XYZ file of C-alpha atoms in Angstrom:
502
model
C -0.063 -0.145 0.072
C 0.994 3.906 -0.904
C 3.536 5.310 1.841
C 2.239 8.424 3.070
C 3.066 11.719 1.428
C 3.604 14.900 2.756
C 1.667 17.793 0.988
C 0.273 20.110 2.297
C -3.356 20.570 1.215
C -4.496 24.437 0.197
C -7.704 24.241 2.335
C -9.513 22.640 5.115
C -11.839 20.444 3.145
C -8.771 19.341 0.901
C -7.148 18.638 4.025
C -10.178 16.251 5.727
C -10.132 14.364 2.112
C -6.376 13.675 2.529
C -6.771 12.447 6.293
C -9.793 10.497 5.257
C -7.839 8.891 2.299
C -5.010 8.337 4.988
C -7.004 7.108 7.301
C -8.631 4.541 5.320
C -5.355 2.959 3.981
C -4.256 2.439 7.669
C -7.861 0.234 8.301
C -6.797 -1.760 5.090
C -3.360 -2.588 6.795
C -5.281 -3.656 9.920
C -7.547 -5.473 8.449
C -5.155 -7.133 6.818
C -3.131 -7.701 10.260
C -6.016 -9.145 11.456
C -6.853 -11.328 8.529
C -3.632 -13.112 9.274
C -4.437 -13.617 13.156
C -2.121 -10.555 14.309
C -4.362 -7.889 15.480
C -2.014 -5.568 17.263
C -5.069 -4.782 19.781
C -5.475 -8.107 21.320
C -1.744 -7.427 22.465
C -2.317 -6.724 26.524
C 0.922 -6.408 27.478
C 4.750 -5.580 26.708
C 7.946 -5.734 28.425
C 9.277 -2.591 28.239
C 12.184 -2.475 30.893
C 13.941 0.711 30.203
C 12.850 4.452 29.215
C 15.065 5.931 26.622
C 16.062 8.687 28.394
C 18.006 6.181 30.712
C 20.029 4.485 27.744
C 21.211 7.677 26.819
C 22.481 8.696 30.668
C 23.983 5.029 31.190
C 25.190 4.285 27.668
C 28.825 3.610 29.231
C 27.122 0.691 31.377
C 24.671 -0.301 28.645
C 26.762 -0.604 25.720
C 25.833 -3.810 24.165
C 23.637 -4.778 26.700
C 19.815 -6.077 25.375
C 16.999 -3.814 26.643
C 13.223 -3.294 25.700
C 12.102 -0.100 25.037
C 8.318 0.583 24.016
C 7.264 4.061 22.525
C 5.471 5.961 19.113
C 7.669 5.724 15.960
C 7.851 9.194 15.093
C 10.302 8.959 12.117
C 11.564 6.227 9.442
C 14.997 6.653 7.036
C 14.391 3.424 4.433
C 17.649 1.983 2.971
C 16.165 -1.192 1.721
C 16.835 -4.376 3.888
C 17.605 -1.705 6.959
C 15.977 1.036 8.785
C 16.652 3.518 10.988
C 13.599 4.732 12.865
C 13.243 7.144 15.927
C 10.927 6.044 19.014
C 9.763 8.340 21.680
C 8.751 7.266 25.157
C 7.790 8.838 28.015
C 10.852 10.606 28.715
C 12.087 11.288 25.244
C 13.453 9.508 22.091
C 16.084 7.384 20.601
C 17.093 5.762 17.123
C 16.557 2.041 16.396
C 18.445 0.446 13.718
C 16.125 -2.688 12.245
C 17.843 -4.741 9.808
C 16.116 -8.042 7.800
C 19.110 -10.008 8.541
C 18.187 -9.387 12.828
C 14.426 -10.249 12.837
C 13.726 -12.150 10.198
C 12.174 -11.780 7.007
C 8.632 -12.253 7.805
C 8.664 -9.818 10.988
C 10.745 -7.403 8.481
C 8.187 -7.326 5.864
C 5.144 -6.805 8.362
C 7.604 -3.941 9.603
C 7.635 -1.820 6.124
C 4.225 -1.678 6.370
C 3.784 0.057 9.591
C 3.257 3.844 9.586
C 4.864 6.799 11.186
C 2.474 6.850 14.632
C 2.074 3.309 15.143
C 3.419 1.987 19.016
C 6.039 -0.534 19.081
C 7.853 -2.625 20.919
C 11.917 -2.758 20.083
C 14.167 -5.414 22.063
C 17.648 -5.096 21.014
C 21.130 -4.360 22.307
C 22.235 -0.857 23.120
C 25.290 0.791 20.572
C 26.715 3.733 19.113
C 26.661 3.940 15.365
C 29.245 5.148 13.437
C 27.963 8.765 14.067
C 28.275 8.568 17.144
C 24.439 8.610 17.965
C 23.494 6.510 20.746
C 20.812 3.576 19.470
C 19.167 0.058 19.987
C 20.458 -2.406 17.585
C 16.792 -4.384 16.865
C 16.784 -8.150 17.456
C 12.871 -8.176 17.610
C 10.286 -5.965 16.799
C 6.334 -6.119 17.786
C 3.470 -3.712 16.778
C 1.373 -3.228 20.065
C -0.742 -0.514 18.534
C -2.104 0.545 15.399
C -2.506 4.432 14.801
C -5.268 4.733 12.469
C -5.040 8.567 12.203
C -1.967 10.142 10.464
C 0.339 12.615 12.534
C 0.760 16.287 11.693
C 3.201 16.886 8.616
C 6.319 16.561 10.244
C 8.312 19.584 9.040
C 5.339 22.233 10.304
C 4.201 19.746 13.138
C 1.335 20.830 15.659
C 1.417 24.431 15.822
C -2.522 25.863 15.665
C -3.154 26.843 19.099
C -7.030 25.752 19.183
C -6.131 22.258 17.600
C -3.509 22.043 20.694
C -5.607 22.705 23.404
C -8.728 20.762 22.341
C -6.385 17.540 21.068
C -3.983 17.923 23.968
C -3.280 14.168 23.348
C -2.117 15.052 20.153
C 0.000 18.134 21.420
C 2.103 15.984 23.580
C 2.724 13.641 20.841
C 4.049 16.509 18.828
C 5.568 18.861 21.273
C 7.578 17.198 23.938
C 8.311 20.684 25.790
C 4.335 20.881 26.704
C 5.286 17.355 28.346
C 7.987 18.962 30.427
C 5.776 21.640 31.145
C 3.042 19.027 32.870
C 5.560 16.714 34.663
C 7.266 20.056 36.039
C 3.793 21.123 37.345
C 3.469 17.491 38.923
C 6.592 18.410 40.464
C 5.108 21.794 42.097
C 2.058 20.252 43.528
C 4.619 17.265 44.979
C 6.764 19.595 46.722
C 3.857 21.693 48.014
C 2.473 18.620 49.823
C 6.020 17.736 50.686
C 6.344 20.928 52.281
C 3.217 21.398 54.431
C 3.338 17.899 55.541
C 6.569 18.655 56.937
C 4.990 21.573 58.370
C 2.276 18.782 60.381
C -0.290 19.858 57.912
C -2.762 17.006 57.153
C -4.572 16.913 53.187
C -8.422 16.700 53.431
C -11.055 16.656 50.967
C -14.247 18.997 51.467
C -17.577 18.761 49.090
C -17.790 19.894 45.338
C -21.311 20.253 45.337
C -22.627 23.000 47.968
C -26.175 24.257 48.581
C -24.379 27.837 49.311
C -21.029 28.523 47.311
C -19.113 30.974 49.454
C -15.693 31.924 50.864
C -15.072 34.242 47.387
C -16.622 36.791 45.663
C -16.964 35.303 42.161
C -20.677 33.832 40.323
C -21.104 30.149 40.878
C -21.987 27.254 38.360
C -25.755 25.910 39.472
C -27.341 22.681 38.713
C -29.831 20.590 40.124
C -29.782 17.448 42.542
C -32.682 14.986 41.062
C -32.513 12.468 43.858
C -33.048 15.489 46.632
C -34.782 17.713 44.115
C -32.373 20.256 45.083
C -30.572 22.990 43.474
C -26.856 23.167 44.058
C -23.843 24.940 43.590
C -20.310 24.006 42.287
C -18.306 25.763 45.013
C -16.112 28.731 43.999
C -13.456 28.065 46.966
C -12.714 25.536 49.635
C -12.877 28.143 52.735
C -16.125 27.733 54.677
C -15.399 23.881 54.821
C -11.742 23.979 56.292
C -12.360 26.349 58.978
C -15.219 24.015 59.962
C -12.311 21.945 60.399
C -10.831 24.527 62.434
C -13.309 24.444 64.734
C -13.480 20.754 64.791
C -9.757 21.166 66.246
C -7.761 19.313 63.427
C -5.649 22.856 63.508
C -3.393 22.735 60.310
C -5.408 21.650 57.355
C -5.135 22.036 53.339
C -6.855 21.339 50.170
C -5.400 21.135 46.626
C -8.675 20.931 44.422
C -11.090 21.935 41.639
C -13.254 25.309 41.727
C -15.633 26.263 39.540
C -16.510 29.725 38.357
C -18.480 31.425 36.221
C -16.422 34.140 34.696
C -14.739 34.663 31.247
C -11.673 32.933 29.597
C -8.257 34.960 29.125
C -4.806 34.074 29.379
C -4.905 33.821 33.147
C -8.780 33.109 33.761
C -9.930 29.133 33.451
C -13.359 28.954 35.029
C -12.474 25.517 35.994
C -9.223 25.451 38.164
C -6.789 24.267 40.690
C -6.866 26.187 43.921
C -5.235 25.174 47.191
C -5.807 26.180 50.601
C -5.071 26.191 54.105
C -5.782 27.255 57.434
C -3.755 27.139 60.599
C -4.453 27.756 64.222
C -2.650 30.201 66.455
C -1.390 32.316 64.169
C -2.354 35.303 61.766
C -1.699 36.948 58.198
C 2.015 37.459 58.984
C 2.221 33.650 59.691
C 0.938 33.338 56.515
C 3.524 35.659 54.983
C 6.329 33.748 56.444
C 4.589 30.313 55.400
C 3.989 31.818 51.702
C 7.875 33.313 51.442
C 8.959 30.278 52.777
C 7.053 28.249 50.125
C 7.554 30.025 47.366
C 11.735 29.640 47.862
C 11.397 25.939 48.391
C 9.371 25.402 45.464
C 11.835 27.797 43.021
C 14.945 26.024 44.598
C 13.956 22.402 44.473
C 11.489 22.286 40.953
C 13.819 25.500 39.001
C 16.776 24.952 40.815
C 17.236 28.158 41.516
C 15.348 31.251 43.884
C 15.669 33.621 40.560
C 13.200 32.869 38.507
C 12.686 34.619 34.790
C 8.962 34.523 33.057
C 9.005 36.378 30.025
C 12.337 37.804 30.389
C 11.621 39.000 33.428
C 13.489 38.261 36.369
C 12.515 37.604 39.642
C 14.142 37.123 42.722
C 12.642 34.761 45.520
C 15.746 34.542 47.558
C 15.353 38.489 48.693
C 12.892 39.264 51.773
C 9.446 39.947 50.152
C 8.463 43.300 50.161
C 5.349 44.105 52.615
C 3.363 47.629 51.752
C 0.008 48.451 53.186
C -2.525 49.137 50.145
C -3.232 52.449 51.513
C 1.031 53.239 51.192
C 0.964 51.269 47.837
C -1.687 53.996 46.164
C -0.255 56.815 47.743
C 3.492 55.634 46.166
C 1.840 54.704 42.763
C -1.270 56.582 42.123
C -0.219 59.675 44.139
C -3.189 59.945 46.347
C -3.245 59.708 50.172
C -5.843 57.525 51.376
C -5.466 58.666 54.647
C -6.947 61.994 53.898
C -9.962 60.751 52.158
C -12.567 61.193 55.234
C -15.676 60.437 52.868
C -17.769 58.376 50.399
C -18.315 62.102 48.573
C -14.158 62.732 48.883
C -13.690 59.225 47.547
C -16.139 59.901 44.362
C -14.818 62.866 43.653
C -10.894 61.207 43.442
C -11.818 58.584 41.222
C -13.410 60.983 38.912
C -10.585 63.177 39.030
C -8.193 59.914 38.113
C -10.727 58.569 35.794
C -11.640 55.496 37.786
C -14.845 54.253 36.914
C -17.073 53.014 39.836
C -20.680 51.979 40.820
C -23.215 53.726 42.808
C -23.255 50.712 44.956
C -19.512 50.707 45.981
C -18.502 52.462 49.393
C -15.067 54.091 50.039
C -13.274 51.052 50.444
C -14.129 49.813 47.811
C -12.967 53.063 45.481
C -9.893 52.795 47.288
C -9.767 49.116 45.586
C -10.321 50.303 42.129
C -7.510 53.004 42.625
C -5.362 49.818 43.638
C -5.710 47.806 40.762
C -6.029 50.956 38.111
C -2.595 52.008 39.331
C -0.793 49.603 41.064
C -0.744 45.981 40.105
C 0.754 46.186 37.396
C 3.934 47.719 39.184
C 4.320 44.679 41.662
C 6.629 42.783 39.218
C 9.025 41.255 42.460
C 7.460 39.390 45.368
C 5.129 42.052 47.287
C 2.612 41.458 49.990
C -0.132 44.273 49.750
C -1.641 44.478 53.270
C -4.275 45.403 54.779
C -7.236 45.710 52.788
C -10.699 47.917 53.318
C -13.460 46.208 54.873
C -15.697 46.654 52.054
C -13.948 43.775 49.894
C -13.262 41.661 53.120
C -15.804 40.246 54.898
C -14.456 37.343 56.131
C -11.622 38.818 57.439
C -10.547 40.356 60.993
C -10.667 43.936 61.482
C -7.476 45.437 62.290
C -7.671 46.440 66.191
C -6.251 50.046 66.017
C -7.961 50.773 62.549
C -11.733 48.828 61.932
C -12.065 50.228 58.614
C -9.394 47.867 57.325
C -8.429 44.074 58.111
C -5.743 41.492 58.493
C -5.591 40.630 54.808
C -3.172 40.402 52.332
C -2.504 39.636 48.550
C 0.627 38.117 47.315
C 1.707 39.342 44.359
C 4.638 38.848 41.261
C 4.789 39.715 37.732
C 1.665 42.112 38.385
C -0.423 39.482 39.154
C -1.962 38.342 42.049
C -0.836 34.896 43.346
C -2.480 34.129 46.445
C -4.778 35.903 49.109
C -4.639 35.475 53.042
C -6.579 36.757 56.313
C -6.182 36.578 59.719
C -9.611 34.646 59.635
C -12.816 36.211 61.059
C -13.979 34.162 64.083
C -16.198 36.408 65.782
C -20.300 35.010 64.378
C -21.805 38.034 65.710
C -19.379 39.957 63.322
C -19.841 37.737 60.964
C -23.270 37.259 60.358
C -22.834 41.438 60.090
C -20.681 40.893 57.139
C -23.130 38.717 55.573
C -25.910 40.347 56.131
C -23.683 43.486 54.022
C -23.249 40.832 51.565
C -26.823 40.494 51.134
C -27.579 43.613 50.618
C -24.926 43.786 47.807
C -26.494 41.079 45.966
C -29.681 42.385 45.648
C -28.096 45.827 44.633
C -26.688 43.506 41.488
C -23.854 42.215 42.638
C -23.862 38.459 41.365
C -20.177 37.988 43.022
C -21.632 38.664 46.274
C -21.975 36.364 49.180
C -24.825 34.715 50.544
C -25.503 33.596 54.387
C -24.055 30.485 55.607
C -26.134 29.594 58.647
C -24.224 26.285 59.323
C -21.008 27.734 58.877
C -22.343 30.543 61.836
C -23.510 27.700 63.717
C -20.126 26.249 63.607
C -18.338 29.642 64.615
C -20.451 29.988 67.685
C -19.079 26.606 68.894
C -15.912 28.699 68.982
C -12.816 29.009 66.197
C -9.608 29.662 67.434
C -7.324 32.568 65.903
C -6.856 31.138 62.860
C -4.860 32.174 59.554
C -5.528 31.189 56.071
C -4.540 31.404 52.777
C -5.497 30.704 48.856
C -3.091 30.233 46.325
C -3.489 29.704 43.057
C -1.947 26.545 41.437
C -2.320 27.362 38.231
C -0.736 30.694 38.315
C 2.078 29.642 40.448
C 2.879 26.563 37.359
C 2.737 29.255 34.759
C 5.557 31.567 36.458
C 7.592 28.613 37.634
C 7.471 26.924 34.245
C 7.450 30.076 32.159
C 4.333 29.310 30.509
C 2.341 32.145 28.170
C -1.537 31.497 28.917
C -3.318 29.540 31.971
C -4.118 27.109 29.197
C -0.404 26.026 28.832
C -0.843 24.723 32.198
C -3.919 23.187 32.403
C -3.909 19.681 30.148
C -8.016 20.251 29.318
C -8.950 23.792 29.280
C -12.466 25.237 28.764
C -12.917 25.437 25.583
C -16.080 27.115 23.441
C -17.880 23.963 21.724
C -17.306 23.524 18.086
C -20.807 22.726 17.490
C-alpha cells in the first residue's frame, strides 16, 4: 500500500479528504493484520524495561546490553533491507536500527508496512553508530497498537493553538516540551505537599457540590440534584468547609482541588481551575506571609533549581525578603493619592472622577480604594510583594484591624503584576460574621452577582468557637505559569475549557 505523502493541502476541505484517504489506507492495513491473525489490539502487555533517557544517561554501563523499549514511531529512514527509525516514549526519543537479517524476513516484511505514529516494542542491544548516535540495534520488533490517523506533517508540526488545546493528546505527541511543562507542574504540587506535610499540615477533601457557594467573590455554576430535588452549586472556594475543620480541632489543614467560577476565559483565567487553601490555628496573616515566602522559595529551589526565576524575560528574585506594603501606602506610592486623607464617600468619588477611575453607585469608600489599587498599582508589583490591610468592604471573612476597624488583616501576594495568593487573619467572631453576611446580601440585592449569601451552618460552627486562625488561598495554575515560564493558563491546564465546535 502507498506510503503517506507529506503534501500540505491547500484548504481545510482538501486536508479533511487527505486525512480520510490516509485513514482508509491504515484501516485496510489493520484489516490485513487481523485477517492474518496478527491483530495488535489483542496484545495486552509488553516487556518494556527501560526508557530512552535512561539508555542515554547510562550508555557506558549499557553498551552491548539487551534492552526492551516501547514507544511511538516518529520517523523512518528506509535503506532497503535496513531502516533507521526514531522511537519516542515518555521521557524522550532514541534511534533504532532495524535490519532484515536480525529480525527475520517475516517480521521485517510486516515492519515495512507499519506507519508513522504506530506504537511498537523493540528488543535489542545498545550501541553507538559510526556517527556517534546512541541507538538500539533491534533483534525483535512487535506492533503493539495501530495508529489509524496520520500525525501532523513533520516539517510544520502541530502549531495551531486551538487544535493544541482541544486535542492535547496530539499536542503531547508532537511537542515534547509541552509534556515537560506538565511534568514540572506535577513536581510543583508534589513539593507543595512535601513542604506542608513537613510543617504538620494534613491534606483533606471537602464537598464540590454545595448548597451555598461562599468563601470568595465569584459567580457560581448552578445545577440540580435530582435525587434530593434540590438546587446546588459548584464550589467557588474551599474556605468555609476547611474552617469548619479548624473549629473541629484539626488545627492545620489544606486542600488542593478544583473550584469553578462562572466567569470569562483569558490568559490568566479558566472557569475550572486548581486552588489550594490552607488554614492554621493560633496564627494570623503575618504567619501566612512567612509561610508563603518559605513555600515559594522552597518551590523555586527544588523545582526550578534557583531562587532567581525568569518569566517572559523578566527576572524575579525569590531569594530576597519579600516586600510588605499596605494597600493605602501602595496607592500613595503609585497613584499619588493619600487615602488617609479621604474621610468621606463623596471625597472618594471625587478623586475617582478626577483620576478617571470608574465606579458604581453601590461602591463604598473602601471599594473605590481597591479600584485605585487595581488601576494604578498592580502592574508595578513585579517582584514578590505582600499588599496588606485591605478595606473592610471587600473582605467579608476577615478580622478587623484592632486599631483601625475600616481595614482588615488581609494580604494579597503579587508577582509579575499578578495576584498569586489571598490571605487573612480569619474572622472568628460569629456575631460580626453575621453582620458581614448581611452586608453581602445587600450587595447581592443591588446587583452584585459575586456577593456572598449567608451560610447558617458556617455561622453555627463559629458559635461553637474557632481559635485565632490564619488562612490563605493559592492559585496553583498561575503558580505553575510563573515557575514554568508559560504564557497562558491554558498552557498549564491539560484540558482547558474550550467553546464547543458545535
